[in-house]
XYZ file of C-alpha atoms in Angstrom:
660
model
C 14.773 70.340 32.345
C 10.998 70.685 32.823
C 9.096 67.415 32.766
C 6.179 66.511 30.490
C 2.900 66.928 32.363
C -0.007 64.504 32.112
C -3.170 65.825 33.774
C -5.839 63.565 35.299
C -8.269 66.297 36.367
C -10.655 65.654 33.465
C -10.832 61.893 34.284
C -9.123 61.203 30.931
C -5.319 61.280 31.446
C -4.150 63.752 28.810
C -0.995 65.640 27.979
C -1.407 69.197 29.295
C -0.843 70.760 25.856
C -3.697 68.812 24.211
C -6.383 69.705 26.756
C -8.994 72.263 25.552
C -9.098 73.794 29.041
C -6.990 76.042 31.258
C -5.310 73.602 33.660
C -2.411 74.127 36.057
C -0.573 71.808 38.428
C 1.544 72.119 41.571
C 4.092 69.491 42.579
C 5.137 68.266 46.019
C 8.162 70.558 46.368
C 6.049 73.652 45.682
C 3.561 72.571 48.352
C 5.913 71.370 51.087
C 9.477 72.591 50.542
C 10.175 75.283 53.118
C 6.551 76.416 53.232
C 4.741 77.472 56.388
C 1.747 75.253 55.429
C -0.888 77.535 56.947
C -3.068 77.552 53.850
C -3.499 76.176 50.346
C -3.090 79.703 48.965
C 0.678 79.517 49.628
C 0.884 77.167 46.639
C -1.934 78.555 44.472
C -0.336 81.994 44.183
C 1.593 80.924 41.059
C -1.570 80.077 39.120
C -3.136 82.861 37.008
C -6.856 83.420 37.443
C -6.809 82.381 41.108
C -7.246 84.964 43.885
C -7.110 84.041 47.576
C -7.818 85.963 50.755
C -8.283 85.291 54.451
C -5.316 83.051 55.224
C -5.211 84.143 58.870
C -8.875 84.072 59.985
C -9.552 80.359 60.341
C -13.065 80.941 61.696
C -14.090 82.315 58.281
C -12.046 79.861 56.151
C -9.708 80.565 53.282
C -11.577 82.371 50.497
C -10.522 81.228 47.033
C -11.996 82.600 43.827
C -11.356 81.534 40.245
C -12.418 83.963 37.513
C -14.531 85.757 40.104
C -16.465 82.688 41.224
C -16.150 82.281 44.982
C -15.358 85.953 45.668
C -18.717 86.476 47.378
C -18.182 83.712 49.957
C -17.850 85.014 53.498
C -17.661 81.455 54.780
C -16.361 78.323 53.028
C -15.439 77.808 49.370
C -18.133 78.549 46.772
C -18.284 77.974 43.032
C -15.233 75.681 43.029
C -15.240 71.893 43.286
C -12.739 70.505 45.823
C -11.622 66.869 45.732
C -8.945 64.928 47.608
C -7.997 61.420 46.438
C -11.241 61.144 44.399
C -13.374 62.010 47.468
C -15.269 65.340 47.346
C -14.541 68.045 49.902
C -17.414 70.059 48.440
C -20.715 69.106 50.016
C -23.806 68.197 47.941
C -25.219 71.693 48.538
C -22.135 73.236 46.888
C -20.141 74.511 49.887
C -16.563 73.342 50.362
C -14.257 73.437 53.366
C -10.469 73.425 53.514
C -9.950 72.599 57.203
C -9.338 68.895 56.426
C -6.770 69.483 53.667
C -3.376 68.125 54.723
C -0.624 70.047 52.973
C 2.013 68.022 54.820
C 1.174 64.881 52.811
C 0.006 66.426 49.522
C 1.841 65.131 46.470
C 0.215 67.347 43.841
C -2.625 69.756 43.174
C -4.356 70.163 39.812
C -6.470 73.246 39.133
C -9.010 73.588 36.320
C -10.056 77.167 35.588
C -13.439 77.744 34.011
C -16.835 76.113 34.072
C -16.557 72.394 34.859
C -20.178 71.530 35.663
C -20.127 69.097 32.747
C -17.474 67.126 34.661
C -18.161 67.715 38.353
C -21.584 69.285 38.786
C -22.064 72.572 40.636
C -18.814 74.460 39.981
C -18.817 77.661 37.932
C -15.233 78.689 38.641
C -13.388 75.415 38.263
C -11.990 72.560 40.321
C -9.084 72.016 42.732
C -8.001 68.379 42.907
C -5.555 67.227 45.581
C -3.595 63.972 45.556
C -1.993 62.509 48.691
C 1.550 61.230 48.225
C 2.202 57.489 48.070
C 4.515 55.715 50.464
C 8.006 55.177 48.973
C 9.447 51.729 48.289
C 11.709 52.125 51.319
C 9.618 52.593 54.505
C 10.421 55.772 56.399
C 9.483 57.826 59.440
C 9.897 61.567 59.719
C 9.233 64.411 62.108
C 8.936 68.105 61.358
C 8.710 71.070 63.688
C 8.434 74.750 62.803
C 7.744 77.900 64.785
C 7.458 81.579 64.109
C 5.925 84.953 64.815
C 2.620 85.307 66.664
C 3.370 82.059 68.505
C 3.026 79.915 65.372
C 3.883 76.236 65.934
C 3.543 73.215 63.673
C 4.509 69.684 64.727
C 4.210 66.833 62.226
C 4.908 63.096 62.169
C 4.781 61.142 58.905
C 5.450 57.537 57.967
C 4.859 55.357 54.939
C 6.227 52.659 52.722
C 5.603 49.691 50.457
C 5.302 46.072 51.541
C 4.475 43.678 48.743
C 1.108 44.697 47.261
C 0.341 47.152 50.102
C 1.314 50.812 50.055
C 0.591 53.150 52.953
C 1.122 56.687 54.175
C 0.096 58.309 57.457
C 0.566 61.910 58.533
C -0.248 63.519 61.890
C 0.040 67.255 62.492
C -0.678 69.785 65.220
C -0.970 73.472 64.280
C -1.268 76.352 66.752
C -1.259 80.097 66.195
C -2.106 83.018 68.476
C -2.524 85.300 65.481
C -1.479 88.803 64.496
C -4.677 90.379 65.795
C -6.328 90.202 69.174
C -8.777 87.294 69.579
C -7.349 85.296 66.633
C -6.089 82.110 68.288
C -6.258 78.903 66.223
C -5.623 75.251 67.026
C -5.979 72.149 64.840
C -4.982 68.493 65.065
C -5.156 66.581 61.773
C -4.695 62.958 60.735
C -4.502 61.993 57.073
C -3.875 58.427 55.932
C -4.007 56.381 52.746
C -3.726 52.624 52.246
C -3.656 51.078 48.780
C -3.675 47.355 48.066
C -2.984 45.986 44.576
C -4.625 42.682 43.694
C -3.248 40.223 41.167
C -6.277 40.621 38.906
C -5.219 44.159 37.831
C -7.340 45.917 40.402
C -6.552 48.029 43.434
C -8.438 49.188 46.495
C -7.569 52.516 48.149
C -8.767 53.475 51.611
C -8.392 57.032 52.872
C -9.173 58.165 56.394
C -9.003 61.768 57.466
C -9.864 63.275 60.851
C -9.641 66.873 62.026
C -10.180 68.318 65.487
C -10.083 72.107 65.728
C -11.234 73.033 69.244
C -10.833 76.767 68.661
C -10.679 79.218 65.777
C -11.357 82.668 67.150
C -12.836 85.313 64.867
C -11.372 88.822 65.418
C -13.971 90.248 63.047
C -13.790 93.088 60.546
C -12.986 96.701 61.385
C -13.986 100.094 60.064
C -11.380 102.294 58.377
C -11.075 104.489 61.470
C -10.581 101.443 63.705
C -7.816 100.196 61.391
C -6.087 103.587 61.607
C -6.354 103.564 65.413
C -5.061 100.008 65.942
C -4.634 97.419 63.189
C -4.235 94.569 65.655
C -7.420 95.072 67.631
C -10.441 92.792 67.370
C -13.883 94.143 66.574
C -15.558 95.128 69.892
C -18.633 92.965 69.261
C -16.468 89.938 68.463
C -14.793 90.309 71.836
C -18.067 90.914 73.644
C -19.729 87.804 72.200
C -16.550 85.658 72.092
C -16.817 84.978 68.346
C -15.277 81.545 67.869
C -15.822 78.195 66.173
C -14.898 74.560 66.787
C -14.929 71.683 64.312
C -14.637 67.922 64.562
C -14.795 65.905 61.362
C -14.058 62.338 60.285
C -13.981 61.179 56.661
C -13.686 57.630 55.334
C -13.374 56.945 51.623
C -12.984 53.799 49.530
C -11.958 53.730 45.882
C -11.811 50.565 43.787
C -10.111 50.688 40.398
C -10.268 47.733 38.022
C -8.447 47.430 34.691
C -10.540 45.052 32.595
C -8.095 45.200 29.678
C -5.781 47.859 28.224
C -8.818 49.652 26.777
C -11.333 49.421 29.648
C -11.209 50.588 33.248
C -13.784 50.934 36.024
C -13.565 53.192 39.088
C -16.057 53.039 41.964
C -15.938 55.258 45.045
C -17.871 55.485 48.286
C -17.400 57.840 51.205
C -18.903 59.008 54.459
C -18.332 62.215 56.441
C -19.354 63.076 59.975
C -18.968 66.741 60.977
C -19.793 68.557 64.215
C -19.555 72.321 64.055
C -20.190 74.982 66.715
C -19.982 78.685 65.912
C -20.438 81.765 68.115
C -21.377 84.808 66.003
C -21.040 88.408 67.269
C -24.687 88.989 68.264
C -27.246 87.580 70.676
C -30.473 87.336 68.638
C -30.689 89.259 65.381
C -33.556 91.297 63.994
C -35.280 88.325 62.348
C -35.106 86.083 65.406
C -32.057 83.942 64.611
C -29.688 83.222 67.485
C -25.989 84.015 67.333
C -24.816 80.528 68.356
C -24.898 77.780 65.706
C -24.682 74.053 66.438
C -24.503 71.944 63.264
C -24.459 68.138 63.126
C -23.749 66.936 59.570
C -23.785 63.498 57.980
C -22.724 63.090 54.353
C -22.535 59.904 52.302
C -22.019 59.238 48.642
C -21.396 56.599 46.014
C -20.325 56.989 42.422
C -18.042 55.826 39.710
C -17.235 55.830 36.055
C -16.279 53.519 33.212
C -13.615 54.616 30.728
C -13.120 53.043 27.308
C -10.286 53.767 24.870
C -10.928 52.777 21.256
C -8.164 52.910 18.604
C -8.986 54.898 15.466
C -5.896 53.968 13.529
C -2.191 53.818 14.201
C -1.973 57.301 15.729
C -5.529 58.215 16.799
C -8.021 57.065 19.420
C -11.318 57.879 21.090
C -11.532 58.064 24.896
C -15.006 57.773 26.452
C -16.054 58.197 30.102
C -19.519 57.388 31.481
C -20.270 58.057 35.136
C -22.764 58.720 37.893
C -22.736 60.111 41.426
C -25.312 60.039 44.219
C -24.542 62.101 47.334
C -26.692 62.863 50.374
C -26.250 65.527 53.038
C -28.176 65.502 56.317
C -27.811 68.517 58.628
C -29.370 69.174 62.004
C -28.973 72.922 62.536
C -29.755 74.431 65.932
C -29.393 78.091 66.828
C -29.297 79.582 70.291
C -28.986 83.053 71.681
C -25.371 84.065 72.250
C -25.312 85.531 75.760
C -21.859 87.088 75.434
C -20.167 83.755 74.781
C -22.595 81.623 76.792
C -25.178 79.395 75.115
C -28.657 80.864 75.611
C -32.215 80.018 74.646
C -33.036 77.909 71.591
C -34.309 80.035 68.676
C -34.111 77.659 65.703
C -33.887 73.929 65.147
C -34.402 72.398 61.746
C -33.390 69.429 59.602
C -31.738 70.459 56.329
C -31.405 67.681 53.766
C -30.151 67.665 50.202
C -29.846 64.773 47.760
C -27.705 65.290 44.647
C -27.819 62.946 41.648
C -25.485 63.459 38.700
C -25.105 61.565 35.408
C -22.279 62.514 33.056
C -20.560 61.549 29.806
C -17.336 62.792 28.275
C -15.533 61.867 25.069
C -12.174 62.997 23.672
C -11.927 62.129 19.974
C -8.734 62.426 17.914
C -10.124 63.844 14.670
C -6.591 63.783 13.272
C -3.093 63.476 14.759
C -3.241 67.233 15.490
C -6.925 67.893 16.279
C -8.814 66.679 19.369
C -12.540 67.258 19.866
C -13.770 66.977 23.450
C -17.458 66.934 24.300
C -19.206 66.341 27.585
C -22.483 66.807 29.373
C -23.914 66.284 32.822
C -27.429 66.249 34.226
C -27.841 67.147 37.881
C -30.872 66.910 40.138
C -30.747 68.487 43.605
C -33.593 68.106 46.080
C -33.634 70.327 49.197
C -35.782 69.781 52.238
C -36.148 71.830 55.435
C -38.116 70.521 58.412
C -38.834 72.970 61.250
C -38.465 71.319 64.676
C -39.559 74.374 66.653
C -43.249 74.156 65.768
C -43.149 77.092 63.348
C -44.047 77.308 59.682
C -40.510 77.068 58.322
C -40.764 73.642 56.676
C -40.548 73.394 52.916
C -39.037 71.728 49.880
C -37.409 72.901 46.688
C -35.461 71.295 43.868
C -33.155 72.330 41.049
C -32.382 70.477 37.824
C -29.672 71.475 35.396
C -28.212 70.157 32.134
C -24.607 71.305 31.619
C -22.946 70.658 28.235
C -19.420 71.565 27.122
C -17.541 71.447 23.820
C -13.816 71.927 23.331
C -11.441 71.763 20.395
C -7.647 71.673 20.559
C -4.880 71.666 17.954
C -1.286 70.599 18.550
C 1.279 69.115 16.182
C 4.044 69.057 18.797
C 4.460 69.992 22.469
C 5.752 73.487 21.637
C 2.361 74.885 20.595
C -1.199 74.001 21.485
C -4.233 76.092 20.573
C -7.689 75.505 21.992
C -11.165 76.868 22.413
C -14.151 75.769 24.446
C -17.721 76.658 25.252
C -18.894 75.349 28.608
C -21.770 75.935 30.984
C -22.096 75.855 34.733
C -24.516 76.257 37.572
C -24.109 77.014 41.266
C -27.142 76.270 43.452
C -27.449 78.154 46.734
C -25.970 76.416 49.763
C -27.951 75.997 52.974
C -25.918 78.865 54.436
C -26.962 81.084 51.516
C -30.565 79.894 51.777
C -30.858 81.373 55.291
C -34.257 83.048 55.555
C -33.985 86.863 55.892
C -37.685 87.038 56.847
C -37.687 84.738 59.852
C -35.707 82.469 62.139
C -36.601 79.211 60.338
C -37.189 77.972 56.808
C -35.278 79.099 53.742
C -35.246 81.886 51.209
C -37.780 80.825 48.579
C -36.738 83.699 46.285
C -33.115 82.595 45.808
C -32.401 80.833 42.493
C -29.271 79.016 41.261
C -26.605 80.984 39.470
C -25.925 79.840 35.887
C -23.176 80.789 33.457
C -21.838 80.206 29.951
C -18.061 80.349 29.494
C -16.353 81.146 26.161
C -12.600 80.639 26.129
C -9.639 80.719 23.724
C -6.111 79.814 24.685
C -2.575 78.840 23.741
C 0.030 76.825 25.641
C 3.102 74.756 25.096
C 6.514 73.473 26.167
C 9.584 74.786 24.333
C 13.048 73.178 24.441
C 12.052 71.431 27.693
C 12.891 74.671 29.527
C 9.772 76.784 29.061
C 6.107 76.208 29.896
C 3.722 78.961 28.808
C -0.025 79.474 28.769
C -2.428 82.202 27.712
C -6.201 82.181 28.148
C -8.833 84.754 27.182
C -12.391 84.273 28.411
C -15.839 85.834 28.403
C -18.510 84.562 30.796
C -22.198 85.472 30.855
C -23.711 84.933 34.303
C -27.425 84.887 35.084
C -28.798 85.329 38.606
C -25.414 86.045 40.181
C -25.743 85.302 43.916
C -24.509 88.230 46.020
C -24.381 88.793 49.800
C -26.011 91.598 51.751
C -26.582 92.406 55.411
C -29.914 93.358 56.961
C -29.544 96.239 59.362
C -29.418 94.835 62.872
C -29.140 91.202 61.710
C -25.404 90.782 62.287
C -25.091 88.206 59.499
C -24.996 87.912 55.710
C -27.974 86.944 53.591
C -28.073 86.454 49.821
C -30.051 87.585 46.779
C -29.853 87.198 42.993
C -28.385 90.108 41.063
C -29.779 89.793 37.550
C -27.009 89.472 34.948
C -23.255 89.987 35.016
C -20.263 89.449 32.748
C -16.779 88.162 33.582
C -14.045 89.068 31.071
C -10.429 88.240 31.641
C -6.936 87.407 30.429
C -4.656 84.904 32.184
C -0.986 84.426 31.375
C 1.484 82.023 32.931
C 5.148 81.318 32.289
C 7.569 78.810 33.827
C 11.193 79.072 32.688
C 14.286 77.145 33.717
C 16.708 80.076 33.871
C 19.756 77.968 34.777
C 20.437 74.478 36.142
C 18.462 74.319 39.388
C 16.933 77.814 38.972
C 13.308 78.165 37.873
C 11.275 81.337 37.446
C 7.485 81.507 37.366
C 5.278 84.375 36.305
C 1.502 84.651 36.583
C -0.600 87.620 35.456
C -4.371 88.065 35.597
C -6.504 90.890 34.186
C -10.136 90.828 35.271
C -13.151 92.902 34.295
C -16.169 91.553 36.174
C -19.254 93.787 36.091
C -22.995 93.787 36.656
C -24.884 93.903 33.391
C -28.237 94.446 35.097
C -28.845 94.664 38.830
C -31.643 96.577 40.530
C -31.202 96.197 44.276
C -34.029 96.500 46.803
C -34.520 100.082 47.932
C -34.085 101.579 44.469
C -30.369 101.068 43.926
C -29.299 100.469 40.317
C -25.840 98.939 39.882
C -25.840 98.341 36.125
C -22.255 98.657 34.886
C -20.713 98.526 38.367
C -17.751 96.273 39.040
C -18.383 93.088 41.020
C -16.820 93.453 44.461
C -14.068 91.169 45.727
C -11.898 90.741 42.603
C -8.889 92.931 41.664
C -8.536 94.134 38.087
C -4.826 93.283 38.045
C -2.860 90.596 39.842
C 0.791 89.764 39.183
C 3.056 87.175 40.795
C 6.739 86.464 40.203
C 8.439 83.505 41.877
C 12.019 82.217 41.814
C 13.010 78.777 43.114
C 16.611 77.550 43.287
C 17.906 74.106 44.247
C 21.596 73.226 44.265
C 23.091 69.753 44.017
C 24.772 70.319 47.388
C 21.334 70.425 49.063
C 20.875 74.168 49.477
C 17.658 75.690 48.190
C 16.059 79.130 48.270
C 13.017 80.903 46.921
C 11.549 84.368 46.600
C 8.091 85.451 45.499
C 6.617 88.856 44.756
C 2.867 89.469 44.593
C 1.036 92.580 43.388
C -2.722 92.799 43.967
C -4.576 95.762 42.476
C -7.417 97.654 44.094
C -10.979 96.363 44.023
C -14.395 97.342 45.330
C -15.828 96.067 48.596
C -19.504 96.774 47.855
C -22.018 96.486 45.025
C -22.486 100.261 44.905
C -18.730 100.708 44.242
C -18.455 103.373 46.953
C -15.668 101.605 48.894
C -12.406 100.751 47.109
C -9.485 98.926 48.681
C -5.841 99.908 48.267
C -3.480 97.968 46.024
C -0.615 96.182 47.755
C 2.730 94.527 47.012
C 4.100 91.577 49.020
C 7.554 89.991 49.032
C 8.533 86.735 50.749
C 11.778 84.766 51.092
C 12.466 81.151 52.050
C 15.632 79.031 52.229
C 16.833 75.691 53.516
C 19.270 72.828 53.228
C 18.658 69.112 52.533
C 21.250 66.623 53.760
C 21.221 62.821 53.263
C 23.523 60.200 54.774
C 23.148 56.496 55.594
C 19.350 56.610 55.461
C 19.061 59.845 57.452
C 17.559 62.999 55.974
C 17.795 66.395 57.705
C 16.268 69.625 56.416
C 16.466 72.927 58.325
C 14.572 75.830 56.715
C 13.620 79.459 57.354
C 11.164 81.917 55.826
C 10.543 85.655 55.970
C 7.111 86.946 54.936
C 6.137 90.510 54.036
C 9.760 91.635 53.809
C 8.989 95.339 53.301
C 6.358 95.460 56.063
C 3.491 96.308 53.700
C 0.224 97.337 55.353
C -2.520 95.450 53.557
C -5.765 93.620 54.207
C -5.830 89.868 54.693
C -9.533 89.912 53.875
C -12.281 92.260 52.729
C -15.809 91.382 53.837
C -18.083 92.020 50.884
C -21.107 94.341 51.364
C -20.484 94.481 55.109
C -22.791 96.566 57.288
C -21.654 99.649 59.233
C -18.431 99.981 57.216
C -16.821 96.900 58.784
C -15.013 95.712 55.654
C -11.404 95.364 56.792
C -9.367 92.534 58.304
C -5.719 93.679 58.552
C -2.916 91.274 57.640
C 0.284 90.586 59.612
C 3.374 92.760 59.426
C 6.849 91.448 58.596
C 7.220 88.054 60.256
C 9.580 85.085 60.334
C 9.297 81.330 60.754
C 11.861 78.520 60.903
C 11.844 74.765 61.249
C 13.586 71.453 60.796
C 12.599 68.088 59.348
C 14.296 64.827 60.333
C 13.614 61.572 58.480
C 15.000 58.034 58.463
C 14.580 55.369 55.762
C 14.479 51.751 56.900
C 16.552 49.936 54.280
């Protein structure tokens, strides 16, 4: 039997069927049970509208796109808001990172598809919201170890429990991987912890602390088609020559205080601080505009915010739910660039302070017009102030600011859980990040000609739960995008820069189905059809791309997943993914091949006298499909391709003990 789902992603806890948005959720078993836990995309594959690449190049980060937003990102997550335990993983300038996400302690993930700037600020594609699991009533300690092809190793220790008003969970993990390709070694140590204390006055304080240390994430680089044919596993020659690599150290501390004033009123206040040190060696010494190929970034981020929610009865079976909130976040970066003397730090070429302050004020109200109809309205005003101060004595200092008002309106109808119909009109904006603001005309300063990307999303959908055995959803959307931000490479620069591309349209259909086929056997289906094209785009140099498809997003994507759990403790799963072809460049001269992937996983869970043992095994890419793990958009010199691993296996065991 499939359980009723209440979604918290919109800050108003609402039954999934009555939300006027496309929302999906992933539970703890889908995230952790028998998974390799290399990337969040392992779990997101069952959600229509979501496309992920680059699982195996940790120097470039996982690239996630929703409805085409985020497909342009060659580094970090763009156009999608990331949050973990109410603390943002997306920086004030709009760039998110996944290296601190701990899949080993994740309890659930909620995904909103579509423009959510009215709720979360800069986020045209949607939001991914992660919740860390709570400690159980019975304290426990567990260890997990898994290993596999390409010298993959994961060691994890987890403990948690409940003692009176205090609940805690702590997870430590160590991940190492040599990689399928040459020069692709990765290492990461991660700590994720959560402590919640419940006071007698109906309030609770939650403290989260997260620390990541990744001393090495080598970048094998992208290859040309001829290089792929000659040797799929080789690294790009320049990446070897210049020892392309990155290292990251980050610490995050967050506090959340939740106070229930009475059954109708609640207050939530959050505060957080992030310290991040990042060093990156790019595959060039000094590029054509004077920027060095070694980046040293020292980042400080701090923020405060909160909201007040009020529920007002409108009769025996209706109510109005109001949320008022604000957020103030500050990001302070010291970016230094040096020449990359074939993997050795060279002369200083750039040093500048990059600061951004983001202020957001928002309101949202869900009003039961009748027992069947719900009207949801929201709006947010954002002010972002950017500042660059050149420390090298040049003329690169400057300031810019962006203001945006983002409204949304949604209407849903549902008489019972079996059928819900909805429609919404929502707006979004995505300001350029500091990475995207890199100045193509000189070593310092920022690109004064780059404007934010804005969009209006129109969506209709249907969803429901039938006989407690079937979840279904269908969404149809049309998005008008102005000033789409697209990457390009200057000849001889060795790095991506960005420009605005006029207007574009994103049209699509998303369908999802979850069916309990038999006791313990569940099937999931996700299908996405996408038609994302430039409406008007005149590129420098005389190129006209009006009517061309946006690169980086397949027209068709289909996933089928089966998960089986038996009362004896055995479990197994199989998933099948088809990704259609798509273009790699704005001119639509380079098209990738479609591919089909199949994966298997199985395990056994055994409990006795407080002990829990779980051995598991997985086989990825069963039919040894040759496909690309990543396509670098608009890459120079034909270097678009990053080959993915062949057939490979992993296995592991988890041992846990509960202290009764």
